[in-house]
């Protein structure tokens, strides 16, 4: 049994690990995939051994809340979880101005800056610092709630580091205020005022909130994919009831209902055509670039577009059973099952926090036992906690990622998350969609075959004259081809569309026809005469359009989806980087093989529907490959979500763009290899930042603990520890800024 749950209270990848660990410990649970961004979990379990209640209880015991998601009720039942950007922005709007004032008040007296006379009083100054700190602490209290809750449940995370470090600074400040109040002289009170570290506690909260804000801003773009998918389904439809056509809501349609679909409308259900003939654009589902002819007995898919004629469709799948609903479900579930790599900092938190707290307690106990006094020992313990405050550790990844994302954005490459940067650096396989990704996504005339005795110019002119009155996608390609060659286009009278076959009219008093092979056979015209000249185009998977004038076959024009100019170069660059390149498409095998051979991919997989694309991606991942998917269509969205990294072509659908991790605004595949290359540089920078953050702690914590005091009389006061902590953050930021030059 597989069921989805909404999870609340998760703040970082350490939280997702805690939820996953708690749920997988429940007897009968086979697997739990937790999605931090979507605030959800997909759980697979044995119904005979456990159930939703036990799973929810396990999540609650881990310190979080869970609830079942609605199942099987179609697109309208689901809604994406909103991101936390507004709340993070509010915290910054409160924290930053107050922190600036607090720093001035705290440091002004020591640095000789002008201060109002009343702030020269140590007690007044300390109380003002406390008053400025409290709003910052209150608006950022979620760090304390999450951090201490994680400690309570023995699953420390980055928020635990923030909570412990900030609390240490604030508590020590309160201790110092007490000492000021009971000081025996003004000089002693002034000395105690030097031990106020409210600005350190506030700075920790504010700086980490900056990182959280940048992270939420980058991730926020991804939460719209499901809502955009839901928008594809029509909200209402015309249904036959008791012999009358009435408009009903999409949720009111039942299996067996006859749905009326007019030209230009989206088909509301998956079903079978009972009457009528038309052409349906299925590109958003199948990836097929050409409209598909539909007649009585043909199957249709919900959310596809009826282009030309009226259709009567018998509903066979409604609500959560439709193809669109299944795609929505796959996008949501793939977001949870995607292997999100936890940052090194979060992985280290589980060990780092208890070790630091242990060192602080040991140091306090040792110095107290050696007879140095309670105040000295407490100062040592607090110094250890303050200097270990994780600003550099917390900023190491988000600052570098933000700079990297900004640098790539200036090149027209939009990256949505740190996860995408990290994973793109380790890719081993690139899977490319064909239509709109490797190719332009629109048909072009690439060849003409005229019967002996007919000039090519006459064939193209007649074809363009007839097709200029049609709205068919191939008609536009024919007219555009004639215009580029500056061939003469005439007026056609009595124009008429033959659904499923082609078009006809009268040109200069002669009947003129254009359409497919079946239309020519119906007219009694033999196209075998074109076999020799047309075979090369048919072998490439081109679509032929035949034309006849006055009962005489003139020839055929062949359309195909043209390959983008940059595609060959892009595939070559990817292969030079050691990446395996696969082209995956829903189009015909002939068309796919032709394009694949042209651009030089390693493998071609054709005639694959959306669920099949996602399965191919999952199969490659199961074989040990780190896979990127590059696509532009709705049909690509499950595969984009299932891949380790999803690249969306910027000219593609909103659904593909929202489902992807990286968007290529320039519509060029060469930006894929550029992104991989730059991601490798960015990951090196992140590792440098993390190395410095850990090295700083490895050097600073022993000094703060007093290891140099017996031999050299050197101790590290909390104030100096706070300064070192701040400088480490500056160093990390400056190192990240080097990415701007790469």
XYZ file of C-alpha atoms in Angstrom, residues 279-281 283 288-292 307-308 441-445 467 470-481 543 545 559-561:
34
model
C -7.728 16.783 -35.411
C -6.524 16.844 -31.822
C -3.319 18.404 -30.535
C 1.632 17.262 -27.983
C 3.874 14.093 -31.033
C 4.478 17.330 -32.940
C 1.667 16.805 -35.483
C -2.091 16.917 -34.679
C -3.717 13.469 -34.582
C -8.534 21.745 -33.232
C -11.015 21.547 -36.117
C 9.156 22.182 -32.152
C 7.367 23.279 -35.295
C 7.213 21.623 -38.729
C 9.144 23.026 -41.666
C 9.127 21.999 -45.313
C -3.300 25.914 -47.731
C -6.379 26.468 -43.583
C -5.453 26.726 -39.884
C -3.579 23.411 -39.901
C -0.026 23.565 -38.550
C 1.323 22.030 -41.778
C -0.564 24.627 -43.826
C 1.369 27.407 -42.135
C 4.642 25.642 -42.880
C 3.736 25.341 -46.601
C 2.725 28.991 -46.894
C 5.882 30.099 -45.087
C 7.997 27.950 -47.425
C 5.036 13.929 -43.031
C 1.209 16.403 -48.073
C 7.425 18.430 -43.482
C 9.622 17.637 -40.494
C 10.571 19.194 -37.211
